[in-house]
XYZ file of C-alpha atoms in Angstrom:
751
model
C -41.995 -86.208 -16.497
C -45.166 -88.030 -15.743
C -46.543 -87.156 -19.292
C -43.359 -88.791 -20.897
C -43.267 -92.128 -19.120
C -46.740 -92.617 -17.982
C -49.318 -91.167 -20.192
C -47.301 -91.692 -23.225
C -46.958 -95.353 -22.455
C -50.735 -95.696 -22.105
C -51.154 -93.703 -25.445
C -48.944 -96.259 -27.160
C -50.902 -99.141 -25.779
C -54.166 -97.482 -27.170
C -52.468 -97.100 -30.615
C -51.771 -100.784 -30.665
C -55.078 -101.849 -29.386
C -57.495 -102.919 -32.276
C -60.559 -102.530 -30.197
C -60.073 -98.750 -29.696
C -61.941 -96.645 -32.260
C -60.763 -93.229 -30.995
C -59.216 -91.593 -28.000
C -58.855 -88.129 -26.694
C -56.322 -86.576 -24.204
C -56.799 -83.988 -21.431
C -60.584 -84.344 -21.161
C -62.488 -81.948 -18.948
C -64.809 -83.411 -16.361
C -67.264 -80.707 -15.422
C -69.598 -80.782 -12.451
C -67.804 -83.474 -10.318
C -69.651 -83.600 -6.969
C -67.610 -84.583 -3.780
C -68.421 -84.783 -0.217
C -66.143 -83.068 2.216
C -65.013 -84.390 5.554
C -67.552 -82.065 7.358
C -70.315 -83.584 5.336
C -70.648 -80.626 2.840
C -71.366 -80.979 -0.919
C -68.640 -79.550 -3.268
C -68.855 -79.303 -6.984
C -65.765 -78.616 -9.017
C -64.130 -79.597 -12.254
C -61.509 -82.107 -12.961
C -59.372 -83.111 -16.029
C -58.926 -86.763 -16.947
C -55.942 -87.866 -19.015
C -57.806 -89.840 -21.608
C -61.315 -90.599 -23.067
C -61.317 -93.967 -24.698
C -63.930 -94.875 -27.135
C -64.438 -98.604 -27.881
C -67.229 -100.511 -29.747
C -68.943 -101.528 -26.476
C -68.005 -98.761 -23.924
C -66.542 -95.272 -23.296
C -64.102 -95.140 -20.553
C -62.401 -92.049 -18.664
C -58.955 -92.927 -17.640
C -56.480 -91.431 -15.297
C -52.945 -92.566 -15.499
C -50.515 -92.721 -12.554
C -47.419 -94.358 -11.387
C -47.919 -96.786 -8.574
C -45.815 -94.804 -5.941
C -47.742 -91.541 -6.924
C -51.087 -93.219 -6.483
C -50.066 -94.654 -3.274
C -49.017 -91.270 -2.045
C -52.457 -89.730 -3.077
C -54.198 -92.390 -1.083
C -52.454 -91.073 1.954
C -52.816 -87.425 1.342
C -56.400 -87.397 0.144
C -58.180 -90.441 1.638
C -61.587 -89.126 0.552
C -60.522 -88.631 -3.092
C -58.425 -91.758 -3.703
C -58.945 -95.339 -2.259
C -57.087 -98.578 -2.631
C -59.398 -101.417 -3.690
C -56.654 -104.174 -4.054
C -52.838 -104.423 -4.351
C -52.156 -101.963 -7.155
C -55.635 -101.145 -7.845
C -56.853 -97.517 -7.071
C -60.160 -95.756 -7.447
C -61.726 -92.329 -7.123
C -65.370 -92.664 -5.830
C -66.283 -89.007 -6.884
C -65.159 -89.526 -10.415
C -66.754 -92.986 -10.646
C -70.267 -91.529 -9.555
C -69.596 -88.845 -12.225
C -68.763 -91.206 -15.071
C -71.652 -93.653 -14.199
C -74.225 -90.810 -14.351
C -73.010 -90.247 -17.873
C -73.048 -94.052 -18.841
C -69.368 -94.357 -18.849
C -66.782 -95.951 -16.498
C -63.906 -94.372 -14.815
C -60.799 -96.248 -14.004
C -57.213 -95.502 -12.851
C -54.507 -96.963 -15.074
C -51.283 -97.716 -13.110
C -47.957 -97.746 -14.936
C -46.301 -101.289 -15.022
C -43.411 -101.624 -12.514
C -41.151 -102.589 -15.385
C -41.820 -99.948 -17.977
C -38.605 -98.958 -19.488
C -38.114 -101.884 -21.862
C -41.853 -101.742 -22.849
C -41.641 -97.953 -23.608
C -38.394 -98.205 -25.697
C -39.968 -100.983 -27.752
C -43.364 -98.982 -28.166
C -41.397 -96.063 -29.396
C -39.692 -98.146 -32.109
C -42.863 -100.125 -33.066
C -44.922 -96.871 -33.273
C -42.504 -95.386 -35.958
C -43.233 -98.292 -38.371
C -46.507 -99.095 -40.174
C -48.244 -102.403 -40.201
C -47.819 -104.045 -43.551
C -50.877 -104.192 -45.855
C -49.659 -107.363 -47.184
C -46.807 -109.772 -46.316
C -43.543 -109.676 -48.281
C -41.871 -112.930 -49.384
C -39.258 -112.590 -46.405
C -42.032 -111.984 -43.848
C -43.822 -115.059 -45.168
C -40.598 -117.088 -44.567
C -40.506 -115.660 -41.141
C -43.981 -116.779 -40.265
C -43.258 -120.212 -41.661
C -40.023 -120.523 -39.712
C -41.876 -119.470 -36.458
C -44.428 -122.149 -36.893
C -41.968 -124.935 -36.060
C -40.584 -123.228 -32.809
C -39.715 -119.937 -31.382
C -36.569 -118.315 -32.635
C -34.598 -115.030 -31.903
C -34.422 -112.023 -34.128
C -30.751 -112.859 -34.750
C -31.388 -116.313 -35.722
C -34.002 -115.155 -38.263
C -31.717 -112.376 -39.680
C -28.938 -114.869 -40.216
C -31.179 -117.624 -41.665
C -33.403 -115.554 -44.160
C -31.368 -113.666 -46.751
C -32.484 -110.061 -47.480
C -34.532 -109.877 -44.284
C -34.339 -106.360 -42.761
C -35.114 -105.654 -39.134
C -37.880 -103.172 -40.056
C -39.872 -106.215 -41.587
C -39.730 -107.937 -38.282
C -40.907 -104.822 -36.505
C -43.816 -104.594 -38.829
C -44.939 -108.062 -37.896
C -44.725 -107.205 -34.193
C -46.717 -103.985 -34.862
C -49.595 -105.759 -36.751
C -49.628 -108.651 -34.089
C -48.663 -111.534 -36.478
C -45.867 -112.398 -34.175
C -45.168 -111.754 -30.448
C -42.343 -111.114 -28.267
C -41.319 -110.190 -24.693
C -41.591 -106.469 -25.048
C -41.673 -105.920 -21.282
C -38.364 -107.472 -20.487
C -36.158 -107.364 -23.568
C -35.470 -104.600 -26.043
C -35.637 -105.008 -29.801
C -31.949 -104.173 -30.285
C -31.015 -107.408 -28.267
C -31.451 -109.396 -31.331
C -29.790 -112.527 -30.030
C -31.861 -112.496 -26.886
C -35.246 -111.406 -28.093
C -37.344 -114.442 -29.017
C -40.368 -114.335 -31.392
C -43.443 -116.534 -30.877
C -46.575 -117.232 -33.132
C -48.857 -117.980 -30.076
C -49.618 -115.182 -27.675
C -50.196 -117.481 -24.606
C -46.739 -118.911 -25.099
C -45.274 -115.572 -25.263
C -47.066 -114.274 -22.117
C -45.656 -117.334 -20.199
C -42.133 -116.561 -21.285
C -42.678 -112.931 -20.568
C -44.032 -113.587 -17.010
C -40.805 -115.863 -16.315
C -38.680 -112.868 -17.399
C -40.594 -110.267 -15.282
C -40.286 -112.752 -12.154
C -36.588 -112.828 -12.722
C -36.309 -109.113 -13.258
C -38.308 -108.290 -10.050
C -35.870 -110.616 -8.061
C -32.756 -109.087 -9.401
C -33.928 -105.506 -8.947
C -35.493 -105.922 -5.575
C -34.007 -103.948 -2.702
C -32.529 -105.646 0.171
C -35.112 -106.284 2.862
C -33.930 -109.068 5.274
C -33.203 -108.429 8.825
C -29.413 -108.824 8.586
C -29.227 -106.326 5.612
C -31.432 -103.700 7.273
C -29.760 -103.860 10.737
C -27.382 -101.173 11.763
C -23.684 -101.746 12.196
C -23.754 -101.606 15.933
C -26.528 -104.294 15.987
C -24.623 -106.550 13.568
C -21.350 -106.256 15.597
C -23.246 -107.116 18.936
C -24.987 -110.136 17.266
C -21.702 -111.440 16.143
C -20.310 -111.129 19.594
C -23.382 -112.884 21.203
C -23.108 -115.585 18.570
C -19.419 -116.101 19.445
C -20.069 -116.379 23.130
C -23.050 -118.713 22.376
C -20.857 -120.871 20.466
C -18.237 -121.094 23.267
C -20.966 -121.964 25.791
C -22.244 -124.696 23.417
C -18.683 -126.075 23.163
C -18.428 -126.114 26.985
C -15.616 -123.503 26.996
C -17.584 -121.421 29.549
C -20.850 -121.780 31.529
C -24.327 -120.910 30.300
C -25.863 -117.986 31.852
C -29.702 -117.570 32.396
C -29.894 -114.833 29.453
C -27.878 -117.038 27.075
C -29.857 -120.210 27.792
C -32.952 -118.268 26.712
C -31.023 -116.893 23.518
C -30.037 -120.576 22.741
C -33.655 -121.585 22.874
C -34.608 -118.577 20.623
C -31.799 -119.470 18.136
C -32.869 -122.953 17.863
C -36.579 -121.963 17.002
C -35.346 -119.395 14.462
C -33.056 -121.965 12.775
C -35.981 -124.428 12.572
C -37.929 -121.802 10.882
C -35.505 -121.203 8.252
C -33.294 -118.143 9.577
C -29.609 -117.961 10.228
C -28.034 -118.173 13.663
C -26.534 -114.620 13.294
C -29.883 -113.266 12.389
C -31.452 -114.641 15.496
C -28.901 -113.184 17.640
C -29.440 -109.550 16.288
C -30.050 -106.802 18.862
C -32.334 -103.696 18.766
C -29.928 -101.147 20.130
C -30.799 -98.747 17.315
C -34.386 -98.539 18.757
C -33.114 -97.429 22.117
C -32.305 -93.885 23.320
C -34.323 -90.637 23.319
C -36.947 -90.283 20.554
C -38.662 -87.107 21.670
C -37.268 -83.734 21.307
C -36.088 -81.984 24.484
C -36.860 -78.574 23.296
C -39.926 -76.742 24.713
C -42.840 -76.045 22.362
C -41.917 -72.390 22.019
C -38.327 -73.280 21.038
C -39.673 -75.921 18.676
C -41.848 -73.184 17.071
C -38.874 -70.760 16.835
C -36.588 -73.375 15.257
C -39.279 -74.416 12.782
C -39.774 -70.716 11.852
C -35.932 -70.250 11.299
C -35.900 -73.453 9.098
C -38.999 -72.188 7.068
C -37.173 -68.632 6.429
C -34.040 -70.663 5.543
C -36.001 -72.910 2.944
C -37.723 -69.976 1.238
C -34.530 -67.920 0.902
C -35.152 -65.041 3.365
C -31.920 -65.910 5.294
C -28.970 -65.354 2.905
C -26.446 -67.361 4.892
C -26.264 -69.495 8.022
C -24.829 -66.753 10.214
C -27.599 -64.395 9.322
C -30.174 -67.351 9.948
C -28.800 -67.828 13.476
C -28.852 -64.081 14.239
C -32.533 -63.873 12.973
C -33.312 -66.815 15.030
C -31.947 -65.331 18.164
C -33.873 -62.094 17.569
C -36.954 -64.278 17.176
C -36.221 -66.096 20.435
C -35.963 -62.708 22.196
C -39.366 -61.681 20.811
C -40.910 -65.038 21.901
C -39.155 -64.883 25.214
C -37.411 -68.257 25.158
C -33.888 -69.285 25.355
C -32.130 -69.890 21.914
C -30.673 -73.302 21.160
C -26.821 -73.626 20.347
C -25.670 -72.765 16.962
C -24.785 -76.248 16.158
C -28.299 -77.401 16.851
C -29.798 -75.093 14.552
C -27.189 -75.912 11.752
C -28.207 -79.528 12.151
C -31.895 -78.650 11.558
C -30.795 -76.487 8.662
C -28.828 -79.385 7.160
C -31.902 -81.522 7.264
C -34.124 -78.916 5.615
C -35.289 -79.181 1.992
C -32.298 -78.310 -0.197
C -34.539 -78.341 -3.291
C -36.918 -75.656 -1.832
C -33.957 -73.302 -0.912
C -32.400 -73.866 -4.339
C -35.742 -73.035 -6.050
C -36.192 -69.890 -3.999
C -32.665 -68.624 -4.259
C -31.552 -69.844 -7.646
C -34.684 -70.608 -9.648
C -35.113 -73.672 -11.704
C -31.484 -74.012 -12.797
C -30.410 -74.155 -9.167
C -33.330 -76.581 -8.373
C -32.226 -78.846 -11.203
C -28.787 -78.881 -10.032
C -29.827 -79.897 -6.594
C -32.385 -82.395 -7.665
C -31.761 -85.969 -6.469
C -30.987 -88.304 -9.308
C -33.893 -90.729 -10.164
C -33.660 -94.457 -9.501
C -32.305 -96.292 -12.582
C -34.915 -99.114 -11.897
C -37.705 -96.432 -12.601
C -35.896 -94.571 -15.407
C -36.662 -94.698 -19.037
C -34.112 -95.956 -21.601
C -32.440 -94.320 -24.683
C -34.094 -94.895 -28.057
C -33.275 -98.222 -29.590
C -33.412 -97.183 -33.340
C -31.140 -94.932 -35.392
C -32.838 -91.730 -36.013
C -35.903 -92.574 -33.899
C -35.312 -89.854 -31.336
C -33.555 -86.496 -31.970
C -32.346 -84.423 -29.126
C -32.059 -80.906 -30.335
C -30.491 -77.937 -28.502
C -29.128 -74.570 -29.482
C -26.733 -71.906 -27.945
C -24.478 -69.165 -29.102
C -21.062 -70.412 -30.023
C -17.993 -68.925 -28.189
C -16.692 -67.170 -31.271
C -17.478 -63.944 -33.262
C -17.816 -64.045 -37.002
C -16.020 -61.262 -38.941
C -18.320 -60.339 -41.889
C -15.490 -58.952 -44.119
C -16.589 -55.285 -43.382
C -14.667 -52.786 -41.208
C -17.517 -52.477 -38.813
C -17.469 -53.816 -35.413
C -21.226 -53.279 -34.936
C -21.885 -56.107 -37.533
C -19.731 -58.719 -35.674
C -22.024 -61.442 -34.500
C -21.889 -64.636 -32.528
C -23.529 -67.434 -34.518
C -26.110 -69.671 -32.801
C -25.716 -73.383 -33.479
C -28.410 -76.108 -33.544
C -27.220 -79.618 -33.106
C -29.307 -82.660 -33.581
C -28.031 -85.810 -31.693
C -29.282 -89.262 -32.072
C -30.535 -90.504 -28.537
C -29.535 -94.107 -29.382
C -25.935 -93.612 -30.036
C -25.056 -89.910 -28.958
C -24.082 -89.426 -32.535
C -24.290 -85.938 -34.045
C -26.530 -86.376 -37.017
C -26.635 -82.723 -38.255
C -26.107 -79.058 -37.264
C -27.108 -75.652 -38.419
C -25.487 -72.210 -37.924
C -27.474 -69.101 -37.699
C -27.381 -65.509 -36.411
C -29.516 -63.557 -33.897
C -31.673 -65.002 -31.240
C -32.849 -68.629 -31.256
C -35.904 -68.882 -33.545
C -37.985 -71.076 -35.672
C -36.223 -70.536 -38.874
C -32.980 -72.187 -37.764
C -34.854 -75.063 -36.261
C -36.839 -75.536 -39.493
C -33.541 -75.449 -41.577
C -31.942 -77.949 -39.282
C -35.038 -80.470 -40.035
C -34.540 -79.697 -43.787
C -30.871 -80.754 -43.527
C -31.824 -83.808 -41.616
C -34.181 -84.903 -44.271
C -31.773 -84.086 -47.266
C -29.108 -86.093 -45.578
C -31.092 -89.252 -44.369
C -34.281 -89.181 -46.250
C -36.563 -89.513 -43.302
C -38.068 -87.554 -40.203
C -37.583 -88.735 -36.685
C -40.262 -90.452 -34.656
C -39.559 -88.282 -31.599
C -38.143 -84.669 -31.189
C -36.913 -83.884 -27.751
C -36.109 -80.140 -27.076
C -35.935 -77.758 -24.127
C -38.550 -75.002 -23.219
C -37.090 -72.466 -25.636
C -39.510 -70.078 -27.294
C -38.931 -71.528 -30.808
C -39.379 -75.014 -29.391
C -42.837 -74.111 -27.878
C -44.037 -72.287 -31.117
C -47.271 -73.177 -32.843
C -45.465 -73.928 -35.992
C -43.354 -76.799 -34.478
C -46.464 -78.217 -32.827
C -48.391 -78.164 -36.036
C -45.478 -79.670 -37.942
C -45.062 -82.668 -35.499
C -48.824 -83.234 -35.710
C -48.823 -83.091 -39.446
C -45.966 -85.634 -39.690
C -46.868 -87.814 -36.652
C -43.807 -86.886 -34.616
C -44.089 -86.938 -30.910
C -42.769 -83.661 -29.396
C -41.132 -84.112 -25.947
C -40.353 -80.849 -24.030
C -38.343 -81.550 -20.932
C -38.350 -79.147 -17.942
C -36.453 -75.867 -17.663
C -32.709 -76.112 -17.063
C -33.028 -79.961 -16.758
C -29.846 -80.714 -18.552
C -29.862 -84.436 -17.482
C -32.667 -84.932 -19.940
C -30.698 -83.524 -22.802
C -27.129 -84.083 -21.693
C -25.917 -85.797 -24.842
C -26.467 -82.701 -27.183
C -25.269 -80.255 -24.331
C -22.029 -82.191 -24.036
C -21.581 -81.950 -27.857
C -22.104 -78.159 -27.684
C -19.670 -77.827 -24.972
C -16.958 -79.709 -26.849
C -17.534 -77.603 -29.923
C -17.064 -74.322 -27.787
C -14.022 -75.673 -26.098
C -12.235 -76.020 -29.414
C -13.472 -72.478 -30.652
C -11.863 -71.020 -27.608
C -8.494 -71.489 -29.094
C -9.395 -69.553 -32.347
C -9.402 -65.861 -33.168
C -12.519 -64.125 -32.073
C -12.995 -66.434 -28.968
C -15.624 -64.915 -26.475
C -13.693 -66.580 -23.510
C -12.048 -63.328 -22.683
C -15.216 -61.537 -22.739
C -16.635 -63.796 -20.117
C -13.873 -62.758 -17.809
C -15.118 -59.198 -17.822
C -12.874 -56.183 -16.713
C -10.064 -58.640 -15.795
C -9.047 -58.781 -19.374
C -8.064 -55.824 -21.541
C -10.321 -54.809 -24.250
C -7.712 -55.468 -26.923
C -8.078 -59.132 -26.285
C -12.032 -59.079 -26.404
C -13.694 -60.936 -29.259
C -14.764 -57.724 -31.097
C -11.105 -56.797 -31.426
C -9.741 -60.287 -32.293
C -12.395 -61.555 -34.751
C -11.039 -62.581 -38.007
C -13.002 -65.731 -39.119
C -15.683 -65.412 -41.650
C -18.882 -67.342 -41.552
C -17.875 -70.039 -44.150
C -14.561 -70.654 -42.380
C -16.291 -71.083 -38.922
C -18.937 -73.369 -40.576
C -16.085 -75.438 -41.864
C -14.321 -75.607 -38.510
C -17.469 -76.572 -36.751
C -18.071 -79.227 -39.410
C -14.549 -80.748 -38.896
C -15.000 -80.547 -34.961
C -18.335 -82.621 -35.151
C -16.789 -85.134 -37.537
C -13.770 -85.703 -35.160
C -16.387 -86.052 -32.292
C -18.082 -89.044 -34.104
C -14.802 -91.008 -33.978
C -13.937 -90.417 -30.305
C -14.641 -93.543 -28.185
C -17.251 -93.159 -25.574
C -17.368 -94.785 -21.999
C -18.184 -98.157 -23.336
C -15.232 -98.105 -25.746
C -17.111 -97.571 -28.941
C -17.371 -94.339 -30.737
C -20.698 -92.897 -31.843
C -20.062 -93.904 -35.295
C -19.311 -97.339 -34.352
C -22.367 -97.572 -32.263
C -24.331 -96.035 -35.347
C -23.056 -98.786 -37.650
C -23.739 -101.621 -34.964
C -27.275 -100.528 -34.274
C -28.104 -100.232 -37.965
C -27.383 -104.012 -38.114
C -29.678 -104.771 -35.266
C -32.868 -102.436 -35.637
C -31.944 -100.341 -38.790
C -33.165 -96.867 -39.476
C -36.281 -95.758 -37.540
C -38.571 -92.942 -38.359
C -40.789 -92.216 -41.271
C -39.524 -91.892 -44.955
C -39.884 -88.408 -46.239
C -39.109 -86.653 -49.500
C -37.937 -83.073 -50.033
C -40.810 -81.966 -52.051
C -42.846 -78.716 -52.201
C -45.201 -79.882 -49.595
C -42.275 -80.555 -47.112
C -40.690 -77.079 -48.053
C -44.014 -75.415 -47.613
C -44.470 -76.966 -43.951
C -40.906 -76.159 -43.019
C -41.384 -72.513 -43.919
C -42.435 -70.258 -40.911
C -45.971 -68.688 -40.925
C -46.400 -64.908 -40.813
C -49.408 -63.930 -38.755
C -49.445 -60.299 -39.484
C -48.869 -59.904 -43.244
C -51.538 -59.120 -45.960
C -51.728 -59.766 -49.557
C -52.439 -56.664 -51.735
C -54.046 -57.786 -55.091
C -52.014 -54.967 -56.812
C -48.603 -54.874 -54.946
C -48.086 -58.149 -53.345
C -47.015 -58.886 -49.772
C -45.382 -55.969 -47.950
C -43.182 -57.308 -45.271
C -40.666 -55.078 -43.352
C -38.752 -53.205 -46.105
C -39.632 -55.516 -49.027
C -42.626 -56.258 -51.289
C -42.918 -59.936 -52.321
C -44.919 -60.570 -55.459
C -45.174 -62.827 -58.540
C -47.456 -62.463 -61.600
C -49.173 -65.870 -60.789
C -49.821 -64.667 -57.131
C -51.377 -61.295 -58.059
C -53.526 -63.023 -60.529
C -54.792 -65.570 -57.903
C -55.080 -62.751 -55.253
C -57.858 -61.148 -57.462
C -59.984 -64.341 -57.587
C -59.087 -66.436 -54.667
C -58.803 -66.021 -50.920
C -55.748 -65.972 -48.814
C -55.125 -68.819 -46.282
C -51.549 -68.772 -45.232
C -48.206 -66.864 -45.846
C -44.913 -68.479 -44.958
C -41.374 -67.194 -45.120
C -38.850 -69.607 -46.416
C -36.371 -70.521 -43.638
C -33.311 -70.539 -45.927
C -34.073 -67.994 -48.536
C -34.971 -64.617 -47.448
C -36.017 -63.621 -50.937
C -38.800 -66.231 -51.021
C -42.272 -66.525 -49.620
C -44.716 -69.389 -50.044
C -48.413 -68.458 -50.223
C -51.441 -70.791 -49.683
C -54.504 -69.563 -51.489
C -57.871 -71.231 -51.871
C -56.804 -71.965 -55.605
C -53.479 -73.546 -54.665
C -49.861 -72.611 -53.620
C -47.753 -69.938 -55.093
C -44.337 -68.490 -54.746
C -43.496 -64.655 -54.130
C -40.008 -63.203 -54.388
C -38.453 -60.011 -53.200
C -36.759 -57.354 -55.544
C -33.266 -58.828 -54.711
C -34.077 -62.410 -55.392
C -32.148 -62.377 -58.828
C -29.056 -60.943 -57.060
C -28.744 -63.841 -54.660
C -30.317 -66.601 -56.714
C -26.892 -67.836 -57.898
C -25.201 -67.970 -54.589
C -24.062 -71.115 -52.995
C -26.380 -72.719 -50.479
C -24.093 -71.586 -47.437
C -23.747 -67.931 -48.704
C -27.479 -67.818 -49.260
C -28.089 -68.894 -45.737
C -25.674 -66.222 -44.495
C -27.238 -63.459 -46.285
C -30.726 -64.532 -45.345
C -29.797 -64.715 -41.747
C -28.748 -61.063 -41.749
C -31.844 -60.054 -43.582
C -34.032 -61.930 -41.119
C -32.347 -59.565 -38.417
C -33.074 -56.483 -40.601
C -36.860 -57.610 -40.442
C -36.516 -57.168 -36.599
C -35.274 -53.608 -36.915
C -31.683 -54.753 -35.643
C -29.996 -53.032 -38.556
C -32.106 -49.768 -38.125
C -30.751 -49.646 -34.504
C -27.329 -50.425 -35.782
C -27.599 -47.592 -38.271
C -29.058 -45.124 -35.702
C -26.162 -46.064 -33.236
C -23.653 -45.555 -35.898
C -25.225 -42.229 -36.947
C -25.182 -41.030 -33.391
C -21.488 -42.059 -32.983
C -20.638 -40.281 -36.227
C -22.396 -36.965 -34.997
C -20.604 -37.208 -31.714
C -17.257 -37.757 -33.178
C -17.780 -34.852 -35.633
C -18.981 -32.552 -32.871
C -16.034 -33.342 -30.788
C -13.730 -32.679 -33.731
C -15.300 -29.481 -34.573
C -15.243 -28.341 -30.884
C -11.558 -29.037 -30.901
C -10.965 -27.139 -34.080
C -12.838 -23.999 -32.708
C -10.669 -24.192 -29.640
C -7.542 -24.319 -31.874
C -8.751 -21.277 -33.903
C -9.349 -19.148 -30.699
C -5.980 -20.207 -29.606
C -4.477 -19.240 -32.951
C -6.387 -15.824 -32.991
C -5.030 -15.117 -29.591
C -1.467 -15.876 -30.406
C -1.467 -14.643 -34.176
C 0.126 -11.261 -33.316
C 3.021 -13.086 -31.729
C 3.691 -15.520 -34.406
C 5.966 -14.628 -37.370
C 4.411 -14.380 -40.773
C 6.299 -17.409 -42.180
C 4.512 -19.659 -39.479
C 0.993 -18.823 -40.748
C -0.577 -21.320 -43.227
C -1.179 -20.137 -46.731
C -4.776 -19.862 -47.789
C -3.997 -22.310 -50.626
C -2.795 -25.046 -48.119
C -5.299 -27.947 -48.119
C -6.896 -28.785 -44.792
C -5.452 -31.701 -42.877
C -7.299 -34.981 -43.232
C -8.377 -36.512 -39.974
C -7.844 -40.373 -39.855
C -10.431 -41.023 -37.383
C -13.227 -39.167 -39.344
C -12.004 -40.687 -42.509
C -12.249 -44.260 -41.053
C -15.679 -43.478 -39.792
C -16.916 -42.222 -43.125
C -15.530 -45.377 -44.921
C -17.376 -47.527 -42.315
C -20.581 -45.722 -42.827
C -20.309 -45.988 -46.584
C -19.620 -49.773 -46.087
C -22.698 -50.204 -43.896
C -24.917 -48.369 -46.113
C -23.619 -50.263 -49.250
C -24.096 -53.520 -47.412
C -27.773 -52.620 -46.592
C -28.598 -51.340 -50.166
C -26.722 -54.412 -51.729
C -28.753 -57.063 -49.692
C -32.110 -55.194 -49.460
C -32.328 -54.094 -53.150
C -31.830 -50.515 -53.812
C -33.857 -50.632 -56.999
C -37.168 -51.219 -55.034
C -39.450 -48.584 -56.525
C -41.498 -48.273 -53.331
C -38.482 -47.121 -51.328
């Protein structure tokens, strides 16, 4: 996550630096000449994190955390060197930059970065004011007398909003200790008019933070328990000798002299009596070199997953020892070495990234980023199929679907802000619809969107959308649920409630241990509108459940609104926003006479066809909420195009329109064709089996007809028996065909 906490922090600093004219990220450095340890020249390429352009210089910058830079100095001493405490250089890149009239430097992440990064996230979401408002002028006059906290200013100045104070901080008109305090701590965050005064207060706060967050390093704290107990016993005996209760020995006279010198130097008597028993004993392995190599090979096979269990690992080790001609060690010795092996490597080799993330060691809270400090500033978005199957109202089990749910959680309060239900695989349409719902509800877009590595989250559409609206897109590692735990917990709670309803997929997950009549395809009864209502009620209830701190997400939401207010950028739901939240189509073409042919439908409008004859096509986008609508960008302007069934669904409520659209999106991906083919094949199979059974019955009747009485034979006028299975199947086929024709426009002249 270096790019999230290191490079992003430096990018924020560049944004707030008025001397920076421009900067570029991930800059290639070609033709870097290095000298290897054997004296040979080596020319290769490198990639720098930033190229910064200022009025007087151009700099190439590499961003590193302090511990990572120190590790690189040890691993690559010819590439990385330490100039001073916390100052690093790369001689090869220094020479490369100097030959091009630039300078190269390594920027090291500050030790206390969590508060700084959280404050920068909030300040970056606001714009510097072009002119001060009346309340901001009162703030400046009030701070001219003495520093005041944000809480004091909010209480003293009527109609002063927290966002106005954030604008003053962004523009540099006032200053605050952004490295040690967060902006939501309004009663402890002082504001200054003078930069030097603020830096002095911030330095004092940093010194206090370093002291409180420093790990224990004194001799008593780092000594072993055995050494500490021995020191207490030595001090007890020394005290008795000093009191005359027993005679001094030669060793204790020397210890008494050593303790006196240590106490004079400022140490305690107990610390001076510490022993070093921990350093005694065997330190070198007693194994032969051949045995050591065999054990190392067994540990290596264990780490890369070639040994499936510990017993198999020991058997393979004994076979290897026989091949090497050495005596194997005991099983307990090998098991001890396997316990000390890298569990992360084995988890990655045997279970992939999900197993690796499960075994990953938790990061130190001292070097961990903080949640957002503004409401709506950072959205954590995740999606999954809910554990319930929708019954569409048709007697056809091939149409039963599990909706996929998208939920957006506010990172600052863990409050579910909005959600979206869709069908089929995860895709950009549902994500775009979620963003539309968020803007319709709150009137703004978030400053940061945090998602996982799903295909729809790494699409070009989302990247372009975030770049257009100045949204920072954070994509956390695969299967790293700790980075998105709030939204995953919310989805888990929703599914736990849905397990109690008809159509639950919990019996499906148990496999063959549950009879088929209990599976979700047999018990599905809830339609899409009902399921949407239930999910909405569950999420509304979750907003009122108290969290670990004793406050519910809605209470935290209201409290944070009082301290920092809404973050993000104000956005209107206009045609421009609707166009950019529509999904681009890369393969469609515009026919000047017919329109846009996409899947089964032709999208057209008189204005679009007229424009197609005199302008060029730039972009075609499918609306994420209305399957009958496409938005087209021409060189002459933007136009709408509709499908033949547009009038039929134009008057539907928004929820039903989405339901129809989601099924039509699947029809575009040939899912309905495959369903129809499966259904037709099933019908042919059933009909063939029925006809085969009828022929066998006829042969049996012919064979026994001479033995049967005349009265037992059926009359030629008797109607044939109607088979219930065949009748149900025919009705189901008619329903499916009617559903397809009803949604896809049976009046399309081109079909």
